[in-house]
PDB file of C-alpha atoms in Angstrom:
ATOM      1  CA  UNK G  20     111.508  95.296 153.461  1.00 50.00           C
ATOM      2  CA  UNK G  21     114.056  97.826 152.243  1.00 53.00           C
ATOM      3  CA  UNK G  22     117.253  98.480 154.146  1.00 56.00           C
ATOM      4  CA  UNK G  23     118.062 101.757 152.364  1.00 57.00           C
ATOM      5  CA  UNK G  24     117.553 104.803 154.499  1.00 63.00           C
ATOM      6  CA  UNK G  25     115.056 107.325 153.237  1.00 64.00           C
ATOM      7  CA  UNK G  26     116.833 110.667 152.651  1.00 63.00           C
ATOM      8  CA  UNK G  27     115.810 113.485 154.880  1.00 65.00           C
ATOM      9  CA  UNK G  28     114.813 116.927 153.654  1.00 61.00           C
ATOM     10  CA  UNK G  29     118.245 118.165 154.687  1.00 63.00           C
ATOM     11  CA  UNK G  30     119.930 115.681 152.319  1.00 62.00           C
ATOM     12  CA  UNK G  31     117.978 116.911 149.294  1.00 67.00           C
ATOM     13  CA  UNK G  32     119.150 119.959 147.282  1.00 72.00           C
ATOM     14  CA  UNK G  33     117.220 123.087 147.970  1.00 75.00           C
ATOM     15  CA  UNK G  34     115.211 124.943 145.363  1.00 81.00           C
ATOM     16  CA  UNK G  35     117.874 127.630 145.321  1.00 80.00           C
ATOM     17  CA  UNK G  36     120.603 125.061 144.657  1.00 76.00           C
ATOM     18  CA  UNK G  37     118.575 123.500 141.840  1.00 75.00           C
ATOM     19  CA  UNK G  38     117.984 126.887 140.258  1.00 82.00           C
ATOM     20  CA  UNK G  39     121.667 127.735 140.564  1.00 82.00           C
ATOM     21  CA  UNK G  40     122.722 124.437 138.930  1.00 79.00           C
ATOM     22  CA  UNK G  41     120.186 124.935 136.163  1.00 84.00           C
ATOM     23  CA  UNK G  42     121.417 128.470 135.570  1.00 81.00           C
ATOM     24  CA  UNK G  43     125.039 127.308 135.327  1.00 87.00           C
ATOM     25  CA  UNK G  44     124.071 124.562 132.849  1.00 81.00           C
ATOM     26  CA  UNK G  45     122.132 127.036 130.708  1.00 78.00           C
ATOM     27  CA  UNK G  46     125.027 129.505 130.745  1.00 80.00           C
ATOM     28  CA  UNK G  47     127.535 126.827 129.703  1.00 78.00           C
ATOM     29  CA  UNK G  48     125.241 125.603 126.921  1.00 77.00           C
ATOM     30  CA  UNK G  49     124.702 129.153 125.682  1.00 77.00           C
ATOM     31  CA  UNK G  50     128.437 129.797 125.726  1.00 77.00           C
ATOM     32  CA  UNK G  51     129.149 126.670 123.671  1.00 74.00           C
ATOM     33  CA  UNK G  52     126.363 127.598 121.266  1.00 73.00           C
ATOM     34  CA  UNK G  53     127.800 131.070 120.624  1.00 66.00           C
ATOM     35  CA  UNK G  54     131.517 130.178 120.584  1.00 76.00           C
ATOM     36  CA  UNK G  55     131.495 126.694 118.965  1.00 69.00           C
ATOM     37  CA  UNK G  56     128.202 125.576 117.409  1.00 70.00           C
ATOM     38  CA  UNK G  57     127.228 128.763 115.549  1.00 69.00           C
ATOM     39  CA  UNK G  58     130.709 129.338 114.011  1.00 66.00           C
ATOM     40  CA  UNK G  59     131.314 125.674 113.112  1.00 65.00           C
ATOM     41  CA  UNK G  60     127.873 124.930 111.687  1.00 71.00           C
ATOM     42  CA  UNK G  61     126.591 128.248 110.347  1.00 71.00           C
ATOM     43  CA  UNK G  62     129.625 130.530 109.986  1.00 66.00           C
ATOM     44  CA  UNK G  63     128.159 132.972 112.532  1.00 73.00           C
ATOM     45  CA  UNK G  64     130.804 134.245 114.975  1.00 69.00           C
ATOM     46  CA  UNK G  65     129.566 137.081 117.225  1.00 76.00           C
ATOM     47  CA  UNK G  66     132.389 136.582 119.741  1.00 77.00           C
ATOM     48  CA  UNK G  67     135.218 136.069 117.158  1.00 72.00           C
ATOM     49  CA  UNK G  68     136.342 133.018 119.152  1.00 68.00           C
ATOM     50  CA  UNK G  69     135.423 130.733 116.266  1.00 61.00           C
ATOM     51  CA  UNK G  70     137.767 132.636 113.926  1.00 64.00           C
ATOM     52  CA  UNK G  71     140.706 131.999 116.258  1.00 68.00           C
ATOM     53  CA  UNK G  72     140.230 128.235 115.919  1.00 65.00           C
ATOM     54  CA  UNK G  73     139.228 128.171 112.250  1.00 62.00           C
ATOM     55  CA  UNK G  74     135.631 127.206 113.046  1.00 62.00           C
ATOM     56  CA  UNK G  75     134.007 130.191 111.320  1.00 60.00           C
ATOM     57  CA  UNK G  76     135.556 129.498 107.922  1.00 59.00           C
ATOM     58  CA  UNK G  77     134.550 125.847 108.230  1.00 61.00           C
ATOM     59  CA  UNK G  78     130.976 126.860 109.014  1.00 61.00           C
ATOM     60  CA  UNK G  79     130.827 129.273 106.082  1.00 61.00           C
ATOM     61  CA  UNK G  80     132.038 126.550 103.745  1.00 61.00           C
ATOM     62  CA  UNK G  81     129.388 124.165 105.083  1.00 60.00           C
ATOM     63  CA  UNK G  82     126.623 126.714 104.577  1.00 62.00           C
ATOM     64  CA  UNK G  83     127.848 127.640 101.107  1.00 60.00           C
ATOM     65  CA  UNK G  84     128.211 124.070  99.919  1.00 62.00           C
ATOM     66  CA  UNK G  85     124.862 123.092 101.424  1.00 63.00           C
ATOM     67  CA  UNK G  86     123.124 125.970  99.642  1.00 60.00           C
ATOM     68  CA  UNK G  87     124.802 125.129  96.354  1.00 61.00           C
ATOM     69  CA  UNK G  88     123.969 121.432  96.750  1.00 57.00           C
ATOM     70  CA  UNK G  89     120.341 122.348  97.425  1.00 60.00           C
ATOM     71  CA  UNK G  90     120.290 124.489  94.303  1.00 53.00           C
ATOM     72  CA  UNK G  91     121.724 121.608  92.317  1.00 54.00           C
ATOM     73  CA  UNK G  92     119.065 119.242  93.682  1.00 56.00           C
ATOM     74  CA  UNK G  93     116.348 121.693  92.666  1.00 47.00           C
ATOM     75  CA  UNK G  94     117.848 121.985  89.187  1.00 48.00           C
ATOM     76  CA  UNK G  95     117.985 118.208  88.806  1.00 51.00           C
ATOM     77  CA  UNK G  96     114.388 117.834  89.996  1.00 52.00           C
ATOM     78  CA  UNK G  97     113.295 120.521  87.555  1.00 45.00           C
ATOM     79  CA  UNK G  98     115.126 118.817  84.725  1.00 44.00           C
ATOM     80  CA  UNK G  99     113.567 115.470  85.592  1.00 50.00           C
ATOM     81  CA  UNK G 100     110.088 116.999  85.727  1.00 51.00           C
ATOM     82  CA  UNK G 101     110.439 118.784  82.388  1.00 44.00           C
ATOM     83  CA  UNK G 102     112.348 116.029  80.646  1.00 47.00           C
ATOM     84  CA  UNK G 103     115.318 118.240  79.814  1.00 44.00           C
ATOM     85  CA  UNK G 104     118.206 120.133  81.307  1.00 41.00           C
ATOM     86  CA  UNK G 105     117.528 123.115  83.574  1.00 41.00           C
ATOM     87  CA  UNK G 106     117.967 126.597  82.156  1.00 38.00           C
ATOM     88  CA  UNK G 107     121.337 128.188  82.831  1.00 38.00           C
ATOM     89  CA  UNK G 108     121.350 131.812  83.951  1.00 34.00           C
ATOM     90  CA  UNK G 109     123.699 133.665  81.662  1.00 34.00           C
ATOM     91  CA  UNK G 110     125.198 137.023  82.525  1.00 35.00           C
ATOM     92  CA  UNK G 111     126.690 139.403  80.018  1.00 35.00           C
ATOM     93  CA  UNK G 112     130.440 139.321  80.498  1.00 39.00           C
ATOM     94  CA  UNK G 113     133.442 140.630  78.619  1.00 39.00           C
ATOM     95  CA  UNK G 114     135.606 138.268  76.631  1.00 41.00           C
ATOM     96  CA  UNK G 115     138.197 136.721  78.975  1.00 45.00           C
ATOM     97  CA  UNK G 116     141.327 138.813  79.099  1.00 44.00           C
ATOM     98  CA  UNK G 117     144.313 137.817  77.021  1.00 45.00           C
ATOM     99  CA  UNK G 118     142.904 135.082  74.719  1.00 47.00           C
ATOM    100  CA  UNK G 119     145.550 133.373  72.657  1.00 43.00           C
ATOM    101  CA  UNK G 120     144.901 131.853  69.225  1.00 44.00           C
ATOM    102  CA  UNK G 121     144.697 128.096  68.962  1.00 42.00           C
ATOM    103  CA  UNK G 122     148.059 126.469  68.519  1.00 43.00           C
ATOM    104  CA  UNK G 123     148.737 124.206  65.520  1.00 40.00           C
ATOM    105  CA  UNK G 124     148.427 121.207  67.827  1.00 52.00           C
ATOM    106  CA  UNK G 125     144.756 122.019  68.518  1.00 72.00           C
ATOM    107  CA  UNK G 126     145.491 123.395  71.983  1.00 92.00           C
ATOM    108  CA  UNK G 127     144.627 126.896  73.174  1.00 96.00           C
ATOM    109  CA  UNK G 128     145.361 128.989  76.235  1.00 97.00           C
ATOM    110  CA  UNK G 129     143.522 131.814  77.999  1.00 98.00           C
ATOM    111  CA  UNK G 130     143.955 134.098  80.979  1.00 98.00           C
ATOM    112  CA  UNK G 131     140.709 135.183  82.667  1.00 97.00           C
ATOM    113  CA  UNK G 132     140.431 137.749  85.472  1.00 97.00           C
ATOM    114  CA  UNK G 133     137.304 138.073  87.638  1.00 95.00           C
ATOM    115  CA  UNK G 134     136.557 140.442  90.510  1.00 96.00           C
ATOM    116  CA  UNK G 135     133.959 139.231  93.009  1.00 96.00           C
ATOM    117  CA  UNK G 136     132.205 141.339  95.635  1.00 96.00           C
ATOM    118  CA  UNK G 137     131.477 139.776  99.052  1.00 95.00           C
ATOM    119  CA  UNK G 138     129.064 136.810  98.689  1.00 94.00           C
ATOM    120  CA  UNK G 139     129.132 137.088  94.885  1.00 95.00           C
ATOM    121  CA  UNK G 140     129.559 133.955  92.770  1.00 95.00           C
ATOM    122  CA  UNK G 141     130.975 133.393  89.289  1.00 96.00           C
ATOM    123  CA  UNK G 142     131.263 130.430  86.952  1.00 97.00           C
ATOM    124  CA  UNK G 143     133.646 129.808  84.045  1.00 97.00           C
ATOM    125  CA  UNK G 144     133.278 126.816  81.726  1.00 98.00           C
ATOM    126  CA  UNK G 145     135.438 125.225  79.028  1.00 98.00           C
ATOM    127  CA  UNK G 146     133.699 123.482  76.128  1.00 97.00           C
ATOM    128  CA  UNK G 147     135.493 120.129  75.819  1.00 98.00           C
ATOM    129  CA  UNK G 148     135.151 116.778  74.096  1.00 97.00           C
ATOM    130  CA  UNK G 149     135.063 113.560  76.138  1.00 97.00           C
ATOM    131  CA  UNK G 150     138.565 112.560  77.225  1.00 97.00           C
ATOM    132  CA  UNK G 151     140.128 115.954  76.412  1.00 97.00           C
ATOM    133  CA  UNK G 152     142.409 117.487  79.036  1.00 98.00           C
ATOM    134  CA  UNK G 153     143.232 121.021  80.118  1.00 98.00           C
ATOM    135  CA  UNK G 154     145.791 122.263  82.601  1.00 98.00           C
ATOM    136  CA  UNK G 155     144.656 125.103  84.842  1.00 98.00           C
ATOM    137  CA  UNK G 156     145.788 127.343  87.658  1.00 98.00           C
ATOM    138  CA  UNK G 157     143.601 129.779  89.534  1.00 98.00           C
ATOM    139  CA  UNK G 158     144.515 132.102  92.376  1.00 98.00           C
ATOM    140  CA  UNK G 159     142.563 134.373  94.696  1.00 97.00           C
ATOM    141  CA  UNK G 160     143.945 137.763  95.708  1.00 95.00           C
ATOM    142  CA  UNK G 161     141.980 137.860  98.960  1.00 89.00           C
ATOM    143  CA  UNK G 162     142.707 134.547 100.665  1.00 91.00           C
ATOM    144  CA  UNK G 163     140.812 131.254 100.618  1.00 95.00           C
ATOM    145  CA  UNK G 164     137.648 131.137  98.531  1.00 95.00           C
ATOM    146  CA  UNK G 165     134.980 128.461  98.048  1.00 96.00           C
ATOM    147  CA  UNK G 166     135.085 126.588  94.750  1.00 97.00           C
ATOM    148  CA  UNK G 167     133.297 123.758  92.961  1.00 97.00           C
ATOM    149  CA  UNK G 168     134.875 122.109  89.906  1.00 97.00           C
ATOM    150  CA  UNK G 169     132.146 120.406  87.894  1.00 97.00           C
ATOM    151  CA  UNK G 170     130.628 119.787  84.451  1.00 97.00           C
ATOM    152  CA  UNK G 171     127.266 119.681  82.710  1.00 96.00           C
ATOM    153  CA  UNK G 172     125.662 118.693  79.422  1.00 96.00           C
ATOM    154  CA  UNK G 173     122.084 118.265  78.134  1.00 95.00           C
ATOM    155  CA  UNK G 174     120.501 115.629  80.360  1.00 94.00           C
ATOM    156  CA  UNK G 175     123.304 115.877  82.966  1.00 94.00           C
ATOM    157  CA  UNK G 176     122.913 119.179  84.829  1.00 93.00           C
ATOM    158  CA  UNK G 177     125.714 118.439  87.301  1.00 95.00           C
ATOM    159  CA  UNK G 178     128.795 116.200  87.409  1.00 96.00           C
ATOM    160  CA  UNK G 179     131.200 116.966  90.240  1.00 96.00           C
ATOM    161  CA  UNK G 180     134.983 116.744  90.091  1.00 97.00           C
ATOM    162  CA  UNK G 181     136.128 118.507  93.243  1.00 95.00           C
ATOM    163  CA  UNK G 182     135.074 121.196  95.701  1.00 95.00           C
ATOM    164  CA  UNK G 183     136.425 122.920  98.772  1.00 96.00           C
ATOM    165  CA  UNK G 184     138.108 126.145  99.871  1.00 96.00           C
ATOM    166  CA  UNK G 185     141.543 127.323  98.736  1.00 96.00           C
ATOM    167  CA  UNK G 186     143.627 130.341  97.793  1.00 97.00           C
ATOM    168  CA  UNK G 187     145.300 128.628  94.833  1.00 97.00           C
ATOM    169  CA  UNK G 188     144.623 125.450  92.873  1.00 97.00           C
ATOM    170  CA  UNK G 189     146.782 123.998  90.100  1.00 97.00           C
ATOM    171  CA  UNK G 190     145.640 120.775  88.442  1.00 97.00           C
ATOM    172  CA  UNK G 191     144.596 119.021  85.240  1.00 97.00           C
ATOM    173  CA  UNK G 192     140.964 118.597  84.197  1.00 97.00           C
ATOM    174  CA  UNK G 193     139.976 115.581  82.070  1.00 98.00           C
ATOM    175  CA  UNK G 194     136.501 115.794  80.539  1.00 98.00           C
ATOM    176  CA  UNK G 195     134.279 112.919  81.667  1.00 97.00           C
ATOM    177  CA  UNK G 196     131.987 113.572  78.694  1.00 98.00           C
ATOM    178  CA  UNK G 197     131.453 116.057  75.876  1.00 97.00           C
ATOM    179  CA  UNK G 198     130.044 119.232  77.394  1.00 97.00           C
ATOM    180  CA  UNK G 199     130.943 122.227  79.575  1.00 97.00           C
ATOM    181  CA  UNK G 200     133.577 121.769  82.294  1.00 98.00           C
ATOM    182  CA  UNK G 201     134.856 124.355  84.746  1.00 97.00           C
ATOM    183  CA  UNK G 202     134.649 126.163  88.048  1.00 98.00           C
ATOM    184  CA  UNK G 203     132.190 127.954  90.282  1.00 97.00           C
ATOM    185  CA  UNK G 204     133.566 130.317  92.926  1.00 97.00           C
ATOM    186  CA  UNK G 205     131.795 132.003  95.851  1.00 96.00           C
ATOM    187  CA  UNK G 206     133.447 134.856  97.731  1.00 96.00           C
ATOM    188  CA  UNK G 207     132.818 134.436 101.482  1.00 95.00           C
ATOM    189  CA  UNK G 208     135.811 136.465 102.628  1.00 94.00           C
ATOM    190  CA  UNK G 209     133.815 139.612 103.423  1.00 94.00           C
ATOM    191  CA  UNK G 210     135.867 141.755 101.045  1.00 96.00           C
ATOM    192  CA  UNK G 211     136.299 141.994  97.242  1.00 96.00           C
ATOM    193  CA  UNK G 212     138.679 139.450  95.715  1.00 97.00           C
ATOM    194  CA  UNK G 213     140.208 139.030  92.270  1.00 97.00           C
ATOM    195  CA  UNK G 214     140.440 135.557  90.751  1.00 97.00           C
ATOM    196  CA  UNK G 215     142.977 134.927  88.006  1.00 98.00           C
ATOM    197  CA  UNK G 216     142.387 131.767  85.967  1.00 98.00           C
ATOM    198  CA  UNK G 217     144.985 130.478  83.489  1.00 98.00           C
ATOM    199  CA  UNK G 218     143.944 127.578  81.248  1.00 98.00           C
ATOM    200  CA  UNK G 219     145.730 125.623  78.545  1.00 98.00           C
ATOM    201  CA  UNK G 220     144.514 122.529  76.760  1.00 98.00           C
ATOM    202  CA  UNK G 221     142.111 120.903  74.309  1.00 97.00           C
ATOM    203  CA  UNK G 222     138.972 123.010  74.533  1.00 98.00           C
ATOM    204  CA  UNK G 223     137.101 124.910  71.854  1.00 97.00           C
ATOM    205  CA  UNK G 224     135.600 127.733  73.918  1.00 97.00           C
ATOM    206  CA  UNK G 225     135.848 129.430  77.304  1.00 97.00           C
ATOM    207  CA  UNK G 226     132.738 131.217  78.585  1.00 96.00           C
ATOM    208  CA  UNK G 227     131.310 132.835  81.684  1.00 94.00           C
ATOM    209  CA  UNK G 228     127.850 131.474  82.478  1.00 90.00           C
ATOM    210  CA  UNK G 229     127.239 133.121  85.878  1.00 82.00           C
TER     211      UNK G 229
END
C-alpha cells in the first residue's frame, strides 16, 4: 500500500500554464543565444550586447584561429600525402619600405608597412638560420588585430611560436630551425588598418608571402 495521496486534477498545472512556462524558457534560451553564445563563440553580435562585454572580439578571434588552424591541418595533410611541403601562395608585393643595408656585424634592419582591408590577411617572413635572433616591433593603426607568429621549412609546413590578438607587440624571435620565420595578421576590425613592422637582427631576407 502507498500512503502518498494521489494529486487531483486541480493540483496539476494546466495546459495554459505549461505552454506559458515553455514559452518563457524558449525566450530566455533565445535571448542567451543571441546576446552571449553567438558573440562569444562565433563573433556574431546582432544586439551589440556582446561588444559591451568583450564577447564579440573573443568570438571573432576563436573563429579566425579555428579557420587558420583548419587550413594548417589541411596543408599538413597535403604535405604528408605528397611527401613534401605544401605550396605557398605568393602575392606580388613591393619591396618593404625603408630597407637598410646589412651592418658590418651581419645584422640588418627593415621597416615594413602594410595596409589591410577588413578580413584581409598578410604574412611577412624573415629567412633565418637556426639559433639566429631578431628583435621586432609591430603596431596596428586600427586597434587590436589577430596575429600568428610561426615558422616553416621544407618538410615542416608549420611551427608555432605565439598567437593572439593585440594592437602592439614587441619581442625577440629566435629561430627554432633554418627556414622562414615571421607573422601572419588577419584584420577583423571591420575597417582598414595599417600595420608597421620594424625588424632588426640576423636574417638574410625579408619577404611577403601572402
